[in-house]
Structures are given as C-alpha cells and as structure tokens.
Amino acid sequence: MRQRLSSEPDRYRGRRRVPTPPRSRYAAVVTTAFVGAGIVALGANALPDAKSVSPSVLDELKQASITSQDAAARADSADRATRDDRAGKTAAEQDTWLLPLHGYDFQSPYGMRWGKLHTGIDLVAPEGTPYRAIHDGQVTKAGWFGGYGYAVIVQHADGSEAIYGHSSAVSVKEGQQVKAGDQLGLVGNTGHSYGSHLHLEIHVNGQPLDPVPWLKDRGVDIQLEVEAIYSEVAAS
Ligand SMILES: [Zn+2]
C-alpha cells in the first residue's frame, strides 16, 4: 500500500471539493412551484389541461416560475460567494506543509559534517528542477546570499523561516506573498555547493534546527519520500 507522503493530497482534495452544483436543487424548486401553483390554480379541475386553464392562471404559473428562478439566482450567487471564501485562505490551507520537491535523494542530514554544523538538509535533484514553498509566507530574501548562492528565504506566519539555497535561479521577489506549493526557484549548484541540490534550512527564533523532525511534526516526511522512491525502484 502506498502511504501518504505529505499533506499535499489533502490540499488538492480540498481545492477540488466544490459544493454540489445547485442547478438540480433549483430545478426541483421551480418544478414544485409550478406544480403547487398549478394545483391551487386549477382547484376542482381534477385533470390539468392547458386548454381549460384560463390565461390568468397561466400568468400566475409564469410568475411563480420567474419568482423561483430569481430565488435560484440569488441562492446561486450566495453559493458562489461561499466558494470564493473557500478559494481564499481557509484554516486548513494555512496549515498546509509540503515537500519542496519530489524525487530527490536525501543525502546530507542536519548535523556535524566535515567538522562543521550542517545547518540544513540536502535534497539532491537535477539542476533546473523546480522547488516549491513548503508553507505560506512572505519572501524576505530572493537573490544572492553568500555561501547559500542564489537563495530564497520565506518567513511563515508562525515566525519560522525556510531557507532554500544553492538555486540556479529564483522565481520570486522579496516582499512577495507565497502559498505552500508555489514555485520559488530552480535547483542548482551556486554558492558553497558540491553538486546540484536544494539545501533546505529551517530557522525558529533565528536559530537553525533539524528540519526532518520539525517537518514530520507538520505532516511532511522527508525520509518517507526517500523510502517510497526506493521501494518504487525496487518494485520496477
Ligand atoms: Zn546543505
């Protein structure tokens, strides 16, 4: 069984979820109005027959239908307004955390490396692979950033920051608001880098921490993604 890799499917499922098309419901309302008005108008005339219905009754029926349609139109626009609210930031969407890319090779974990603290994780992927925002936030850096090469920094609403380093190109501008899943740049080998990869670093209170458990707490499993890829290779 293929396990869920991240909260991504939830997000897309959430997006696709639209209210039941209201048309059928309104069709029923209109029909009911017709039938209801017809029965009342026809009264004792047990067998409804267009020829026996007086013009004023037909007018009433028409009026009933128009009124129902107006109500339907009003309800329809109310529905649309609800949908627009949903297209905006819902609580669920603000909670979305994603992998920055797929199909990477998780190489260098957070921790001591070559006598120095490696302050992030390295996700090896071919140069030019698009990488995406792991969470909603504001771009506070987009451009050359010393050893990080071309980098993007996104500050999240909770105050944490994600640094995406060694890009071949950045796709966003400083000050820009991004949502989880928005493309930020392309994987590269700029700055102090030993090969094409994305260096992902998370800062909380200005200090780097190990992104793996931190992201796992948010439903994003960096290592599960790797295992899933290996098992796919093994299965093929
Ligand atoms: Zn790194």
Short mmCIF file of C-alpha atoms and ligand atoms in Angstrom, two decimals:
data_model
loop_
_atom_site.label_atom_id
_atom_site.label_comp_id
_atom_site.label_asym_id
_atom_site.label_seq_id
_atom_site.Cartn_x
_atom_site.Cartn_y
_atom_site.Cartn_z
CA MET A 1 0.00 0.00 0.00
CA ARG A 2 1.33 3.37 -0.93
CA GLN A 3 1.49 5.62 2.04
CA ARG A 4 0.60 9.24 2.02
CA LEU A 5 3.80 11.22 1.60
CA SER A 6 2.71 14.63 2.74
CA SER A 7 -0.32 16.72 3.31
CA GLU A 8 -0.35 17.59 -0.38
CA PRO A 9 -3.16 15.27 -1.43
CA ASP A 10 -5.34 16.79 1.28
CA ARG A 11 -4.68 20.19 -0.10
CA TYR A 12 -5.58 19.28 -3.63
CA ARG A 13 -8.56 17.29 -2.48
CA GLY A 14 -9.63 20.35 -0.54
CA ARG A 15 -9.29 22.52 -3.62
CA ARG A 16 -11.27 20.21 -5.83
CA ARG A 17 -14.04 19.96 -3.28
CA VAL A 18 -16.77 22.21 -4.61
CA PRO A 19 -20.33 22.40 -3.34
CA THR A 20 -22.87 20.19 -5.09
CA PRO A 21 -23.90 22.04 -8.25
CA PRO A 22 -27.01 23.90 -7.21
CA ARG A 23 -28.82 23.57 -10.57
CA SER A 24 -30.63 20.33 -9.82
CA ARG A 25 -31.82 21.63 -6.48
CA TYR A 26 -33.26 24.74 -8.13
CA ALA A 27 -34.85 22.72 -10.89
CA ALA A 28 -36.73 20.89 -8.16
CA VAL A 29 -37.76 24.17 -6.56
CA VAL A 30 -39.06 25.52 -9.87
CA THR A 31 -40.95 22.32 -10.59
CA THR A 32 -42.52 22.36 -7.14
CA ALA A 33 -43.57 25.97 -7.60
CA PHE A 34 -45.18 25.08 -10.93
CA VAL A 35 -46.99 22.06 -9.62
CA GLY A 36 -48.01 23.80 -6.41
CA ALA A 37 -49.33 26.86 -8.22
CA GLY A 38 -50.99 24.63 -10.80
CA ILE A 39 -52.88 22.59 -8.22
CA VAL A 40 -54.03 25.68 -6.36
CA ALA A 41 -54.98 27.49 -9.55
CA LEU A 42 -56.72 24.53 -11.12
CA GLY A 43 -58.63 23.79 -7.94
CA ALA A 44 -61.58 21.49 -8.63
CA ASN A 45 -60.45 20.94 -12.20
CA ALA A 46 -59.09 17.47 -11.48
CA LEU A 47 -57.40 16.89 -14.82
CA PRO A 48 -54.98 19.68 -15.68
CA ASP A 49 -55.40 20.56 -19.33
CA ALA A 50 -53.72 23.56 -20.89
CA LYS A 51 -56.84 24.37 -22.93
CA SER A 52 -59.03 24.56 -19.82
CA VAL A 53 -56.61 26.77 -17.89
CA SER A 54 -57.53 30.44 -18.03
CA PRO A 55 -54.88 32.93 -19.25
CA SER A 56 -54.69 34.47 -15.76
CA VAL A 57 -53.75 31.09 -14.31
CA LEU A 58 -51.04 30.68 -16.93
CA ASP A 59 -49.77 34.15 -15.97
CA GLU A 60 -49.70 33.08 -12.32
CA LEU A 61 -47.77 29.96 -13.22
CA LYS A 62 -45.31 32.00 -15.24
CA GLN A 63 -44.95 34.44 -12.37
CA ALA A 64 -44.35 31.61 -9.90
CA SER A 65 -41.67 30.24 -12.18
CA ILE A 66 -39.92 33.61 -12.52
CA THR A 67 -40.00 34.14 -8.75
CA SER A 68 -38.43 30.73 -8.22
CA GLN A 69 -35.77 31.49 -10.77
CA ASP A 70 -34.97 34.79 -9.05
CA ALA A 71 -34.64 32.94 -5.77
CA ALA A 72 -32.45 30.40 -7.51
CA ALA A 73 -30.25 33.12 -8.95
CA ARG A 74 -29.89 34.74 -5.54
CA ALA A 75 -29.07 31.42 -3.90
CA ASP A 76 -26.64 30.69 -6.71
CA SER A 77 -24.70 33.91 -6.17
CA ALA A 78 -24.69 33.23 -2.43
CA ASP A 79 -23.20 29.84 -3.21
CA ARG A 80 -20.58 31.44 -5.40
CA ALA A 81 -19.65 33.84 -2.60
CA THR A 82 -19.13 30.86 -0.31
CA ARG A 83 -16.91 29.27 -2.91
CA ASP A 84 -14.89 32.48 -3.22
CA ASP A 85 -14.35 32.46 0.54
CA ARG A 86 -13.08 28.93 0.23
CA ALA A 87 -10.74 29.89 -2.60
CA GLY A 88 -9.17 32.36 -0.16
CA LYS A 89 -7.17 31.27 2.83
CA THR A 90 -9.04 28.70 4.80
CA ALA A 91 -7.71 27.49 8.12
CA ALA A 92 -6.85 24.16 6.50
CA GLU A 93 -4.83 25.81 3.78
CA GLN A 94 -2.82 27.87 6.24
CA ASP A 95 -1.88 24.62 7.95
CA THR A 96 -0.55 23.07 4.77
CA TRP A 97 3.07 21.99 4.78
CA LEU A 98 4.58 20.36 1.73
CA LEU A 99 7.77 18.83 0.48
CA PRO A 100 9.73 21.40 -1.54
CA LEU A 101 10.18 18.93 -4.38
CA HIS A 102 9.77 15.27 -5.20
CA GLY A 103 12.14 12.63 -6.46
CA TYR A 104 15.16 13.89 -4.56
CA ASP A 105 17.95 11.93 -3.00
CA PHE A 106 18.23 12.81 0.68
CA GLN A 107 21.97 12.99 1.19
CA SER A 108 23.34 15.21 3.88
CA PRO A 109 21.32 15.34 7.07
CA TYR A 110 21.36 18.14 9.58
CA GLY A 111 24.29 17.79 11.96
CA MET A 112 28.08 17.78 12.08
CA ARG A 113 29.72 17.40 8.71
CA TRP A 114 33.39 17.92 7.88
CA GLY A 115 33.90 19.35 11.37
CA LYS A 116 31.18 21.92 10.93
CA LEU A 117 27.48 22.01 11.71
CA HIS A 118 25.48 21.42 8.56
CA THR A 119 22.53 23.63 9.38
CA GLY A 120 20.04 22.13 6.96
CA ILE A 121 19.31 19.12 4.79
CA ASP A 122 20.42 18.49 1.23
CA LEU A 123 17.93 17.23 -1.28
CA VAL A 124 19.80 16.16 -4.36
CA ALA A 125 17.97 16.73 -7.63
CA PRO A 126 18.98 17.63 -11.17
CA GLU A 127 19.85 21.24 -11.93
CA GLY A 128 16.78 23.14 -13.06
CA THR A 129 14.28 21.07 -11.04
CA PRO A 130 11.62 23.48 -9.74
CA TYR A 131 11.29 23.66 -5.98
CA ARG A 132 8.28 24.96 -4.12
CA ALA A 133 7.34 26.75 -0.93
CA ILE A 134 6.82 24.29 1.92
CA HIS A 135 4.34 26.70 3.54
CA ASP A 136 2.55 30.01 3.09
CA GLY A 137 4.62 33.04 3.89
CA GLN A 138 6.42 36.16 2.78
CA VAL A 139 9.61 36.16 0.74
CA THR A 140 12.19 38.06 2.79
CA LYS A 141 15.18 37.21 0.57
CA ALA A 142 15.39 36.29 -3.09
CA GLY A 143 18.82 36.54 -4.65
CA TRP A 144 22.49 36.02 -3.95
CA PHE A 145 23.09 35.12 -0.29
CA GLY A 146 26.79 34.34 0.23
CA GLY A 147 27.54 30.65 0.71
CA TYR A 148 23.90 29.82 0.02
CA GLY A 149 24.35 31.05 -3.55
CA TYR A 150 21.07 32.12 -5.08
CA ALA A 151 18.65 31.63 -2.23
CA VAL A 152 15.07 32.26 -1.20
CA ILE A 153 14.00 32.87 2.38
CA VAL A 154 10.33 32.63 3.27
CA GLN A 155 9.04 33.76 6.64
CA HIS A 156 5.93 31.90 7.81
CA ALA A 157 3.10 33.25 9.94
CA ASP A 158 4.36 31.28 12.96
CA GLY A 159 7.66 33.20 12.76
CA SER A 160 9.70 30.29 11.44
CA GLU A 161 11.76 30.75 8.30
CA ALA A 162 12.69 28.40 5.50
CA ILE A 163 15.90 29.00 3.58
CA TYR A 164 16.24 27.42 0.16
CA GLY A 165 19.84 27.52 -1.00
CA HIS A 166 22.13 26.90 -4.00
CA SER A 167 19.47 27.68 -6.61
CA SER A 168 20.32 28.06 -10.28
CA ALA A 169 17.57 30.69 -10.42
CA VAL A 170 14.98 32.24 -8.14
CA SER A 171 11.38 32.74 -9.32
CA VAL A 172 10.11 35.14 -6.66
CA LYS A 173 10.80 38.65 -5.43
CA GLU A 174 11.44 39.99 -1.95
CA GLY A 175 8.24 41.08 -0.24
CA GLN A 176 6.10 38.69 -2.26
CA GLN A 177 3.48 36.54 -0.53
CA VAL A 178 3.64 32.88 -1.46
CA LYS A 179 1.46 29.91 -0.72
CA ALA A 180 2.53 26.38 0.01
CA GLY A 181 3.32 24.77 -3.32
CA ASP A 182 4.20 27.97 -5.19
CA GLN A 183 7.40 27.67 -7.20
CA LEU A 184 10.24 29.58 -5.58
CA GLY A 185 13.17 28.73 -7.82
CA LEU A 186 15.19 26.08 -9.59
CA VAL A 187 17.60 23.65 -8.01
CA GLY A 188 21.21 24.48 -8.76
CA ASN A 189 24.80 24.41 -7.62
CA THR A 190 25.55 28.03 -6.67
CA GLY A 191 27.42 29.24 -3.58
CA HIS A 192 29.30 26.73 -1.41
CA SER A 193 27.82 23.69 -3.06
CA TYR A 194 29.32 20.38 -4.12
CA GLY A 195 26.76 19.46 -6.73
CA SER A 196 23.24 20.21 -7.83
CA HIS A 197 20.95 20.08 -4.80
CA LEU A 198 18.48 22.05 -2.73
CA HIS A 199 19.73 23.00 0.71
CA LEU A 200 16.69 23.43 2.95
CA GLU A 201 17.15 25.08 6.29
CA ILE A 202 14.56 25.93 8.95
CA HIS A 203 15.08 28.66 11.48
CA VAL A 204 12.96 29.08 14.57
CA ASN A 205 13.68 32.15 16.68
CA GLY A 206 16.56 32.87 14.32
CA GLN A 207 18.29 29.55 15.08
CA PRO A 208 18.61 26.60 12.70
CA LEU A 209 17.14 23.28 13.77
CA ASP A 210 16.88 19.85 12.21
CA PRO A 211 14.17 20.17 9.57
CA VAL A 212 13.40 16.42 9.49
CA PRO A 213 11.58 16.02 12.84
CA TRP A 214 10.27 19.56 12.64
CA LEU A 215 8.61 18.90 9.29
CA LYS A 216 7.47 15.47 10.43
CA ASP A 217 5.50 17.20 13.19
CA ARG A 218 3.78 19.10 10.39
CA GLY A 219 2.92 16.00 8.38
CA VAL A 220 5.85 16.18 5.95
CA ASP A 221 8.10 13.17 6.00
CA ILE A 222 11.35 13.85 4.17
CA GLN A 223 12.63 10.32 4.76
CA LEU A 224 9.40 8.55 3.89
CA GLU A 225 9.57 10.22 0.49
CA VAL A 226 13.02 8.72 0.00
CA GLU A 227 11.94 5.27 1.15
CA ALA A 228 8.92 5.43 -1.13
CA ILE A 229 11.14 6.18 -4.10
CA TYR A 230 13.48 3.33 -3.27
CA SER A 231 10.60 0.91 -2.93
CA GLU A 232 9.24 2.09 -6.30
CA VAL A 233 12.64 1.42 -7.87
CA ALA A 234 12.78 -1.98 -6.18
CA ALA A 235 9.31 -2.83 -7.42
CA SER A 236 10.04 -1.87 -11.04
ZN ZN B 1 23.27 21.78 2.74
#
